[in-house]
Coordinates of C-alpha atoms in Angstrom, one line a residue:
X1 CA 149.5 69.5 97.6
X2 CA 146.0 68.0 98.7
X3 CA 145.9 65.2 100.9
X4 CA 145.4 61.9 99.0
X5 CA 141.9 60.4 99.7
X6 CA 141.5 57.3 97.4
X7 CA 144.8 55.7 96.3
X8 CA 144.5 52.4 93.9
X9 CA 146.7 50.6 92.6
X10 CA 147.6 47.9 90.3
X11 CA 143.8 47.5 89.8
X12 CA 142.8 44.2 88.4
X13 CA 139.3 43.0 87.8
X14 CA 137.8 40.7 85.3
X15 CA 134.0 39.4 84.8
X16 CA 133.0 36.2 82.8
X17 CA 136.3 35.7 82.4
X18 CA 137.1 38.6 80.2
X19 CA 139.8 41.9 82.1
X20 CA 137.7 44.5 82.4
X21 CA 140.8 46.5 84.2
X22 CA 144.0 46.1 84.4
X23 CA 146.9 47.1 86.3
X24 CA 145.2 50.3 86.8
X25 CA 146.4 53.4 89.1
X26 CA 144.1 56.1 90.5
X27 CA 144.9 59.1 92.9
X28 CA 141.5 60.8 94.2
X29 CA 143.2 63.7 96.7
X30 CA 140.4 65.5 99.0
X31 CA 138.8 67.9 97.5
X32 CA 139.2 67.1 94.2
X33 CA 135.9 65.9 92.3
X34 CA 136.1 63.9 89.2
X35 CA 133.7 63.0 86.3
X36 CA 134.1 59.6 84.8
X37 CA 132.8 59.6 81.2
X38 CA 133.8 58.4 77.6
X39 CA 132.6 55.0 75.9
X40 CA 130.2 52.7 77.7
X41 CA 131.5 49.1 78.1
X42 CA 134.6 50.3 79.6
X43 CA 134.7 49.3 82.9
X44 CA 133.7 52.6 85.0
X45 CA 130.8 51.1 86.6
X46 CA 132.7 47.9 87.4
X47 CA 135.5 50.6 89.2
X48 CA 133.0 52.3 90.7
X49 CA 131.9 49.1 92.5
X50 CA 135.1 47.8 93.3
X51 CA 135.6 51.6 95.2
X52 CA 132.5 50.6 96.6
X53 CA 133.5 47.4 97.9
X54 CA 130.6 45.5 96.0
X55 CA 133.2 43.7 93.1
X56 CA 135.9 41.4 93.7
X57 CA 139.4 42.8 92.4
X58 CA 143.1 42.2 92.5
X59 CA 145.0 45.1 93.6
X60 CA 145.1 47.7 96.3
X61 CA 142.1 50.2 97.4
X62 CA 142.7 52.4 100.3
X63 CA 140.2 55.1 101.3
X64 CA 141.6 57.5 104.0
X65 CA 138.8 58.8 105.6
X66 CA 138.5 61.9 107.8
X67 CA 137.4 60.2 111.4
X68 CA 137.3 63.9 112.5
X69 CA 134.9 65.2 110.0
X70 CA 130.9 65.6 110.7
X71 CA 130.3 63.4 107.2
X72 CA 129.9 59.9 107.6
X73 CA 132.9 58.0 107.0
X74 CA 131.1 56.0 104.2
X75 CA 131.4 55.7 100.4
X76 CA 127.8 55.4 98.7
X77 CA 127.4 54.0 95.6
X78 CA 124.2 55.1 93.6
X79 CA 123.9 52.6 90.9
X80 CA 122.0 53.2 87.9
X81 CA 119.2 51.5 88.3
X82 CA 117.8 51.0 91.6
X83 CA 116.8 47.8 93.0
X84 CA 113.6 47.8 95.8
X85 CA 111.6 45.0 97.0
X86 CA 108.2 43.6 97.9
X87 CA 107.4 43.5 101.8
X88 CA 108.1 40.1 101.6
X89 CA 111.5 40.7 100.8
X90 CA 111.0 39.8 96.6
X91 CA 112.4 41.9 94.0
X92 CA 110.6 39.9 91.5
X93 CA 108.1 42.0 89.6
X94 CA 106.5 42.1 86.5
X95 CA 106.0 45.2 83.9
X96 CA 102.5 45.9 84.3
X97 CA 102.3 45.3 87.8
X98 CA 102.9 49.2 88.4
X99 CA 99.5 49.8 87.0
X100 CA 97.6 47.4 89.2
X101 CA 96.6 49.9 92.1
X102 CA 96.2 47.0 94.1
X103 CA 99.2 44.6 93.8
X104 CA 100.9 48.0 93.9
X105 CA 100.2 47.7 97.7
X106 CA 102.8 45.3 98.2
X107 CA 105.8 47.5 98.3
X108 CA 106.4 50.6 100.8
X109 CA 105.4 53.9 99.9
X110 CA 108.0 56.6 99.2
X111 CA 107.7 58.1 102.4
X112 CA 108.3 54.7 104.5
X113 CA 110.9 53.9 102.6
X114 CA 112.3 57.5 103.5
X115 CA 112.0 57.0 106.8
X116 CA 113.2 53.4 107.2
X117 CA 116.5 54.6 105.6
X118 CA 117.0 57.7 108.0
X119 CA 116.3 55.3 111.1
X120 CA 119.2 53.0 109.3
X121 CA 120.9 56.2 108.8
X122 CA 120.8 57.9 111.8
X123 CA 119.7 60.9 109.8
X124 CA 117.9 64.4 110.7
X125 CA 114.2 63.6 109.3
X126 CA 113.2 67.6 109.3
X127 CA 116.5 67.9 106.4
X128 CA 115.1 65.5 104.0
X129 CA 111.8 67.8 103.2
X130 CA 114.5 70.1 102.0
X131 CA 115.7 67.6 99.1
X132 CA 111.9 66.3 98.5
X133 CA 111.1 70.1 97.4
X134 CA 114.3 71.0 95.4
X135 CA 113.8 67.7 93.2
X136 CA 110.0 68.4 92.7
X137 CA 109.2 65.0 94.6
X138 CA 107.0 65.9 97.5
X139 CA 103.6 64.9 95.4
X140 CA 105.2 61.3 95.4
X141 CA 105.5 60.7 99.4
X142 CA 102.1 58.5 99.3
X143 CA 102.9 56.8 96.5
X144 CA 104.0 52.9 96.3
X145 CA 107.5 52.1 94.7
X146 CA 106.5 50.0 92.2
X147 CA 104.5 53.0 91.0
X148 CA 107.5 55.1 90.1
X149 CA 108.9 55.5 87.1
X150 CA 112.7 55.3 85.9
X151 CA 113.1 59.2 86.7
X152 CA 111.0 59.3 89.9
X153 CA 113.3 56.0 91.2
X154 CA 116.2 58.0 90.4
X155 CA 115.0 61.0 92.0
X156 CA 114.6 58.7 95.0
X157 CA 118.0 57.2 95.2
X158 CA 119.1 60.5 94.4
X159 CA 118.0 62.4 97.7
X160 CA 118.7 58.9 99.7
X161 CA 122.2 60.1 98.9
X162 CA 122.3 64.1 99.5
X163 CA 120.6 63.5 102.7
X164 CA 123.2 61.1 104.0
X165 CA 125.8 63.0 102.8
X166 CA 128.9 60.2 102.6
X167 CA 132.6 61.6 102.7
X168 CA 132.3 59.9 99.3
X169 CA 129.3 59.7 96.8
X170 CA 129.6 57.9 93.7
X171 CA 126.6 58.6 91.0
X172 CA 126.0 55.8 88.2
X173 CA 124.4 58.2 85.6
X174 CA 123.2 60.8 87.5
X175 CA 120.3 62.7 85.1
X176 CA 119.0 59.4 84.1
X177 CA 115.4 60.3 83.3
X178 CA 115.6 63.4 85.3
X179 CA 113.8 66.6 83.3
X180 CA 115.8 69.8 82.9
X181 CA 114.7 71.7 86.2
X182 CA 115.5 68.6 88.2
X183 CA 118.7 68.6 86.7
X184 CA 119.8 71.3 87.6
X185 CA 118.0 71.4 90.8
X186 CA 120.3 68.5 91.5
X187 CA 123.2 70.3 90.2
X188 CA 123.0 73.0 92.4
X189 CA 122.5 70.3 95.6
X190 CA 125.4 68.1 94.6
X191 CA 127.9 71.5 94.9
X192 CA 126.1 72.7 98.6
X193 CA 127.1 68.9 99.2
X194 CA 130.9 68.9 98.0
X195 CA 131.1 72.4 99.4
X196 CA 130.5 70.9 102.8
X197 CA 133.2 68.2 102.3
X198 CA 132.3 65.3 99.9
X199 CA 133.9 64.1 97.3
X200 CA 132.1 63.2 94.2
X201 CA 132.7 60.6 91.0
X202 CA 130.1 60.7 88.4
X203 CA 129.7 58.3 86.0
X204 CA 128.2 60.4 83.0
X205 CA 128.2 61.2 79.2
X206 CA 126.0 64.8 80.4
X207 CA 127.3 68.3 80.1
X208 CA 125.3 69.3 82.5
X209 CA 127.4 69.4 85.1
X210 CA 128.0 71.0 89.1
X211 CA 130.1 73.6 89.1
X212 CA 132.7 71.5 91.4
X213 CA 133.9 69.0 89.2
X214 CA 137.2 69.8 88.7
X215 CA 139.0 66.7 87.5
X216 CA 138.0 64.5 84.1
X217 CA 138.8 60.9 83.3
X218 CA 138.3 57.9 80.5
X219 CA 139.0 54.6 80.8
X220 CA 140.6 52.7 78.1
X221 CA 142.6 49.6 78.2
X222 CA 141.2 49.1 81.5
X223 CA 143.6 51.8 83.1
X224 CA 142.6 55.5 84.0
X225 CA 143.5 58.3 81.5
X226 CA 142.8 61.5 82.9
X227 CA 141.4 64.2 80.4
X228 CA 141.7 68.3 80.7
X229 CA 137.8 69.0 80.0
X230 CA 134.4 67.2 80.0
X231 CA 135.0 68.1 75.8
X232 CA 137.8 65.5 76.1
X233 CA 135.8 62.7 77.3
X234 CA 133.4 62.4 74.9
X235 CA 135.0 62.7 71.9
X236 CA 132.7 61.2 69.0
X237 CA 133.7 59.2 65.9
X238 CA 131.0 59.3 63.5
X239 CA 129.7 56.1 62.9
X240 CA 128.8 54.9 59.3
X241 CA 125.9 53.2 59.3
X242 CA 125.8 49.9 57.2
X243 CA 122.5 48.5 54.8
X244 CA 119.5 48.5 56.5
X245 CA 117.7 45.2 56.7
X246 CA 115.4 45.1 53.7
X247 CA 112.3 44.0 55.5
X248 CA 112.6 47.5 57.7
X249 CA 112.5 49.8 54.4
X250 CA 108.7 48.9 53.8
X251 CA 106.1 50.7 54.9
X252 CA 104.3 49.0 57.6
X253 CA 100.4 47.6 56.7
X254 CA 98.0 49.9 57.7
X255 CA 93.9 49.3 57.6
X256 CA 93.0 52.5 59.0
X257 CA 94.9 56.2 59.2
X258 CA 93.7 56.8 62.6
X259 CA 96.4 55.4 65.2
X260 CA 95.4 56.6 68.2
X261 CA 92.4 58.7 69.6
X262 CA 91.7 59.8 73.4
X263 CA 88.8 61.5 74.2
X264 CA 88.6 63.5 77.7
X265 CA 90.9 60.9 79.1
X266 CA 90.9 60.8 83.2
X267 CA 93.2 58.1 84.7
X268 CA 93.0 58.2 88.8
X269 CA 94.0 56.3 91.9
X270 CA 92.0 57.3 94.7
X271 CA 92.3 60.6 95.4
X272 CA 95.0 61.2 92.7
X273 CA 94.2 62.3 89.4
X274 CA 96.9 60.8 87.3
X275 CA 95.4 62.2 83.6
X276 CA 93.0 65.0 83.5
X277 CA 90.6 65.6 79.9
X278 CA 93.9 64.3 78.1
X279 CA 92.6 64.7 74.2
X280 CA 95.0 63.3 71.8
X281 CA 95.1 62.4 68.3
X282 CA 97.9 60.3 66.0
X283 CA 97.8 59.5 62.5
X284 CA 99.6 57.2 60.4
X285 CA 103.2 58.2 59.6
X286 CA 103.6 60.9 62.2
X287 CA 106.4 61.4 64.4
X288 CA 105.4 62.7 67.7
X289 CA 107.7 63.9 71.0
X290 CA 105.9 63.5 74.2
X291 CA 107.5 65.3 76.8
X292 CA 106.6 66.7 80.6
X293 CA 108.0 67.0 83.9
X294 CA 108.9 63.6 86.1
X295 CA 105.1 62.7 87.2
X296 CA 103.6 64.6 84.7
X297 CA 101.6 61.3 83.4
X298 CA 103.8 60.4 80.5
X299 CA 104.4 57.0 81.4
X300 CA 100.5 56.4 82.3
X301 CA 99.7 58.1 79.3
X302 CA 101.9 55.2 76.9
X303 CA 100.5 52.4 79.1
X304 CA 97.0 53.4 77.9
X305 CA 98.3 52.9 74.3
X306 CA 100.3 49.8 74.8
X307 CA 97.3 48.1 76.4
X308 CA 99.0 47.8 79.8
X309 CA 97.0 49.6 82.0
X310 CA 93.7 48.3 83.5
X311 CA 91.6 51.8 83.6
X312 CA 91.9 51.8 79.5
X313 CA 88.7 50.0 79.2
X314 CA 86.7 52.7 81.1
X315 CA 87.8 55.3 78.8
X316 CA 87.4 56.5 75.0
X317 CA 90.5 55.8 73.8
X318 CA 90.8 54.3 70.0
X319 CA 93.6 52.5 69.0
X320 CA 94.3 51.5 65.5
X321 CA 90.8 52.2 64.3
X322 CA 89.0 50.3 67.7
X323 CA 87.7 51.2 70.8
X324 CA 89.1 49.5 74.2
X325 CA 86.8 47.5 75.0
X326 CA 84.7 46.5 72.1
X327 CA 86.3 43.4 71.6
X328 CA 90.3 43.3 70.5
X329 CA 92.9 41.5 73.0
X330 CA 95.9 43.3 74.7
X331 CA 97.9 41.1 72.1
X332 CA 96.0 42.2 69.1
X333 CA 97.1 46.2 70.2
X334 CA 100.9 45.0 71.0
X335 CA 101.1 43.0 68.0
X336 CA 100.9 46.5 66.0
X337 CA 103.2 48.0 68.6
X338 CA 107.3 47.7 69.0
X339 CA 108.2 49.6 72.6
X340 CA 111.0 50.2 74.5
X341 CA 111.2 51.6 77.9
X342 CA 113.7 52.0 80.9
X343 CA 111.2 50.3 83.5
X344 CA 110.3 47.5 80.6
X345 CA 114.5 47.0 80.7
X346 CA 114.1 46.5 84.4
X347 CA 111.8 43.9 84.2
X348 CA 112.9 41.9 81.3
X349 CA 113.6 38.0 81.4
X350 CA 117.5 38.2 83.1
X351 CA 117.8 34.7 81.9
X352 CA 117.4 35.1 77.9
X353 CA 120.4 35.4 75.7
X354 CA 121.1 38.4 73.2
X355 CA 119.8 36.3 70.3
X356 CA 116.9 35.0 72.3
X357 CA 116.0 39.0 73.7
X358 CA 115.6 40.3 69.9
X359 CA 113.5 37.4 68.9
X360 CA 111.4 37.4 71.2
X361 CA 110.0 41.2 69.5
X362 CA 108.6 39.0 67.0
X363 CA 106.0 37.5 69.7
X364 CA 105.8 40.5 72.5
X365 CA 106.8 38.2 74.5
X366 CA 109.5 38.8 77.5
X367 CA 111.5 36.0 76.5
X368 CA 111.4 33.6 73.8
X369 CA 109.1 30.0 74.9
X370 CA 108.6 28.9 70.7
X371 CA 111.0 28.0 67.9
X372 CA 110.8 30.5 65.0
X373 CA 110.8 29.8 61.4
X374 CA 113.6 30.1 59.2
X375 CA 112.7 33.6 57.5
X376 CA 112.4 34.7 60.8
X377 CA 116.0 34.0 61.7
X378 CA 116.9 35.5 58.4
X379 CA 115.5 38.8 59.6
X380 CA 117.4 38.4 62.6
X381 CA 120.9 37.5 62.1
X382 CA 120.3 40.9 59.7
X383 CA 119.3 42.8 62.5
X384 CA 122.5 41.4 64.4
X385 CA 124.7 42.1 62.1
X386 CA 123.2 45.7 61.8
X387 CA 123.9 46.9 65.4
X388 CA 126.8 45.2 65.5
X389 CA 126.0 42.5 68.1
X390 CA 126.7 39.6 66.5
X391 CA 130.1 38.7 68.9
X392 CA 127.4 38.9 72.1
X393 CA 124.2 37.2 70.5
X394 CA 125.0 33.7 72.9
X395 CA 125.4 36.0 75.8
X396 CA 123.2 36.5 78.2
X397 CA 121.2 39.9 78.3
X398 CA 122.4 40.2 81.9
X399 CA 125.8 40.1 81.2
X400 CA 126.5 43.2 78.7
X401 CA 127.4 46.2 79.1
X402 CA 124.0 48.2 80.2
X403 CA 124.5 50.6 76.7
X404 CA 124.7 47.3 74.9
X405 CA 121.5 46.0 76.7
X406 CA 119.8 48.7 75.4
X407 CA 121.0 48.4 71.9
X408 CA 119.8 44.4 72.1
X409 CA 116.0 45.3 73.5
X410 CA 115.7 48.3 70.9
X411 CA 117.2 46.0 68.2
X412 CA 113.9 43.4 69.7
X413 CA 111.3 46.7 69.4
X414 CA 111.8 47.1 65.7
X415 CA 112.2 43.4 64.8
X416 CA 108.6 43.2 63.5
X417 CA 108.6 46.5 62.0
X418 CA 105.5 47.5 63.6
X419 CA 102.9 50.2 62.2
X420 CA 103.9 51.8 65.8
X421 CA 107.2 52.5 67.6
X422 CA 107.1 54.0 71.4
X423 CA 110.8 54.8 72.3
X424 CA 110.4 56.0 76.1
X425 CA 113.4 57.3 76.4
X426 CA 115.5 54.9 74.6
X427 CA 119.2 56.4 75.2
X428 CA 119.7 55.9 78.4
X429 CA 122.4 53.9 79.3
X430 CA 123.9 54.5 76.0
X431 CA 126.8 56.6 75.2
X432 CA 127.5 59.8 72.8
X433 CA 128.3 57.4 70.5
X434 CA 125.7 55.1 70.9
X435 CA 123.5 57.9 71.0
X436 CA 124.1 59.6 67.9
X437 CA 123.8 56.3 65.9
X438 CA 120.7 55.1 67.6
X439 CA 119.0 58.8 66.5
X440 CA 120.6 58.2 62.9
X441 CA 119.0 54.6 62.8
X442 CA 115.7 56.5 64.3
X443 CA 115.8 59.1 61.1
X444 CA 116.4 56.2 58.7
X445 CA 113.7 53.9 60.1
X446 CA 111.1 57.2 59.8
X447 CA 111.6 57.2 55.6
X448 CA 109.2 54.0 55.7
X449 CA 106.3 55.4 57.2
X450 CA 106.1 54.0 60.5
X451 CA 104.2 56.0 63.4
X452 CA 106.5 57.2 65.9
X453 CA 106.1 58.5 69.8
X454 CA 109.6 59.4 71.2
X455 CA 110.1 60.8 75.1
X456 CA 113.2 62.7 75.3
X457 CA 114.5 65.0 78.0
X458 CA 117.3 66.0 76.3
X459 CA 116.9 68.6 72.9
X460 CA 120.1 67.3 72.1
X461 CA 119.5 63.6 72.1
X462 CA 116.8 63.8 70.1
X463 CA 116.2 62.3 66.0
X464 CA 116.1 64.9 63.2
X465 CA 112.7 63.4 61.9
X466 CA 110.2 64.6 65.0
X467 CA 107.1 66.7 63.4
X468 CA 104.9 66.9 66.4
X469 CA 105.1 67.5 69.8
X470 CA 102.6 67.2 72.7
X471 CA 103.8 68.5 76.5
X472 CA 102.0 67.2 79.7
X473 CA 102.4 69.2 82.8
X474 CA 100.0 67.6 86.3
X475 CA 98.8 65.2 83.9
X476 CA 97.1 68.0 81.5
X477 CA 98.1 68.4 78.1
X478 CA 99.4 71.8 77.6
X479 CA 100.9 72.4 74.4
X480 CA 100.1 70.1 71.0
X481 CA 102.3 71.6 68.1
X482 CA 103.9 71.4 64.5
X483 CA 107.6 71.9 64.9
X484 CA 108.5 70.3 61.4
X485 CA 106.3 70.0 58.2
X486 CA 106.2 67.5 56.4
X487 CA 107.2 66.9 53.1

């Protein structure tokens, strides 16, 4: 039999006062490489933390490391969302500071921060140029953290961790804005890594999987249930959904059928071309899929719609039947606009309740700073009630579950029912479960007539309802097609 490698037990942990786990027992034996999936909420971030040694727990953890082996006798956490800071030493950032060139200059670039973390390390830098080309990230060296996007962080943490190469690595959603070739890029790197002797746990709902994982696992109940197949851990019960909220069956108000018009569209920092000719058209009621590579512009490119980036204004782009430029506020544009978006998530008010997060959608604000009026609240215990928050709406943001976060801020992006909804990738973080009834809320939300732009790596996390679809690849656009007529 294997040697045993992690042995817990009688696993105890609580947060805010609620057990999270509970009397549980785990056996990890060398060798042996386990997915942790099923329903989020459960607890399998907090018990990969309290591995980790970053959660306070009752109980027993011992982790019998090889003092012989080559590997580092470390376990390394890779959380899910990854946490930098200023030069100062600040982790306080706002939203649209990523698309200020020049405050961008206040964090390190991707290739300092690479180096700082092999001088911590102690690690060969000639190996990590290896990991920079397999994950498609060597174009980002120069560029500043705050600059990257959800997928291009994780890409980051991601090679931080195959380079160190810890006796045991722990992955907190894994493919978490990563496109298909960098999934399995990363795939293929994660098994060269176990093959030479590390043991992996990763927390994930994806069947995309390295070939080593050999052992499956759900939580529930707080204790460990081991499973015989990733099939078995993500078993999905097909939620019902309830009445939707009146006020979201009408079409939104529309005083023109042009949404959105770009015209040779060139967005560039220094010697960078970020966009290249980007020409794009949306009309009223269409349901587009933007998709690309990581750093293939997407982000830039929905920054120019929302109004958050600075170089809009020296550009022909039309929004809502008026040029940048000629006169409308960045509040006029997001008042039309309900968005959601892993890096928005990151830099959301951490100090607003679940009630206060949704209603703040009705002023674009990140936070609520007003009272609102009683039809307003109407419209909101409604909404509530419809994702089925209503237990957590005194709770703060902060302190759900991160799929139930997500659920609360895309509950807040539809709140005003807005002519135009930009979901940028608005499943991560959420389970199967979660998933499935998000996409059925999606296709029910698209019989009004809203305009839609959805970014989705996965084909099967996608809504039923998309009709168009544009690709970017280097910032170009390469395909624009029809991939469902309408009726």
């Amino acid at each position: 039999m294997k040697e045993i490698f992690v042995d817990i037990n009688q696993l105890n942990l609580h947060y805010r006062q609620k057990a999270v786990l509970q009397d549980l027992d785990w056996t990890i034996r060398r060798g042996d490489n386990w997915l942790l999936g099923g329903t989020s909420g459960t607890g399998k971030t907090s018990l990969a933390k309290a591995i980790a040694g970053q959660e306070k727990y009752q109980g027993d953890i011992k982790i019998n490391f090889d003092q012989e082996s080559a590997l580092p006798a470390q376990t390394l956490f890779v959380s899910s969302w990854y946490q930098f800071k200023n030069l100062e030493g600040d982790a306080n950032f706002y939203y649209q500071q990523r698309y200020n060139h020049k405050q961008a200059k206040d964090t390190l670039t991707v290739q300092a921060e690479l180096l700082k973390y092999g001088q911590e390390q102690s690690l060969d830098t000639n190996e990590v140029e290896r990991l920079l080309i397999a994950l498609n990230f060597t174009t980002f060296k120069d560029s500043q953290l705050i600059e990257l996007s959800s997928g291009e962080h994780k890409k980051l943490q991601l090679i931080k961790a195959l380079w160190l190469k810890p006796q045991l690595l722990i992955i907190d959603q894994p493919y978490t804005g990563l496109d298909v070739a960098s999934r399995r890029n990363l795939n293929d790197l994660l098994d060269e890594i176990s093959n030479q002797g590390v043991n992996l746990i990763l927390i994930s709902n994806d069947d995309e999987l390295p070939v080593n994982i050999n052992r499956f696992a759900i939580i529930e109940n707080g204790q460990i249930h081991e499973r015989s197949s990733f099939e078995s851990t993500s078993v999905v019960h097909h939620k019902i959904l309830g009445v939707l909220p009146a006020f979201l069956t009408e079409r939104p108000v529309y005083n023109t059928d042009e949404i959105i018009r770009m015209k040779n569209v060139n967005i560039r920092y220094a010697e960078k071309e970020v966009l290249k000719n980007v020409n794009w058209e949306v009309r009223a009621g269409e349901k587009w899929l933007l998709q690309g590579h990581n750093g293939s512009g997407k982000s830039t490119l929905l920054s120019l719609i929302n109004g958050d980036h600075p170089q809009a204004y020296a550009n022909d782009i039309h929004l809502f039947g008026h040029k940048r430029g000629s006169g409308e506020s960045i509040w006029d544009i997001k008042k039309r606009i309900g968005l959601i978006s892993p890096e928005f998530h990151w830099y959301f008010d951490s100090t607003a309740t679940v009630w206060e997060s949704i209603a703040s959608g009705f002023y674009d604000s990140v936070g609520l700073f007003q009272q609102i009026p009683y039809s307003k609240k109407v419209q909101l215990d409604e909404l509530i009630e419809y994702f089925d928050l209503k237990q957590h709406k005194n709770e703060l943001l902060k302190a759900l579950p991160l799929g139930k976060q997500r659920l609360a801020l895309l509950a807040r992006t539809i709140i005003k029912n807005p002519q135009l909804l930009i979901l940028d990738e608005p499943c991560q973080g959420l389970d199967q479960q979660q998933t499935q009834h998000f996409n059925q809320l999606v296709n029910e939300l698209s019989n009004n007539g809203m305009t839609m732009i959805y970014v989705g790596h996965f084909e099967t996390q996608l809504p039923t309802c998309i009709e168009k679809r544009i690709l970017l690849e280097n910032g170009e656009v390469k395909v624009v097609e029809t991939i469902l007529e309408s009726v």
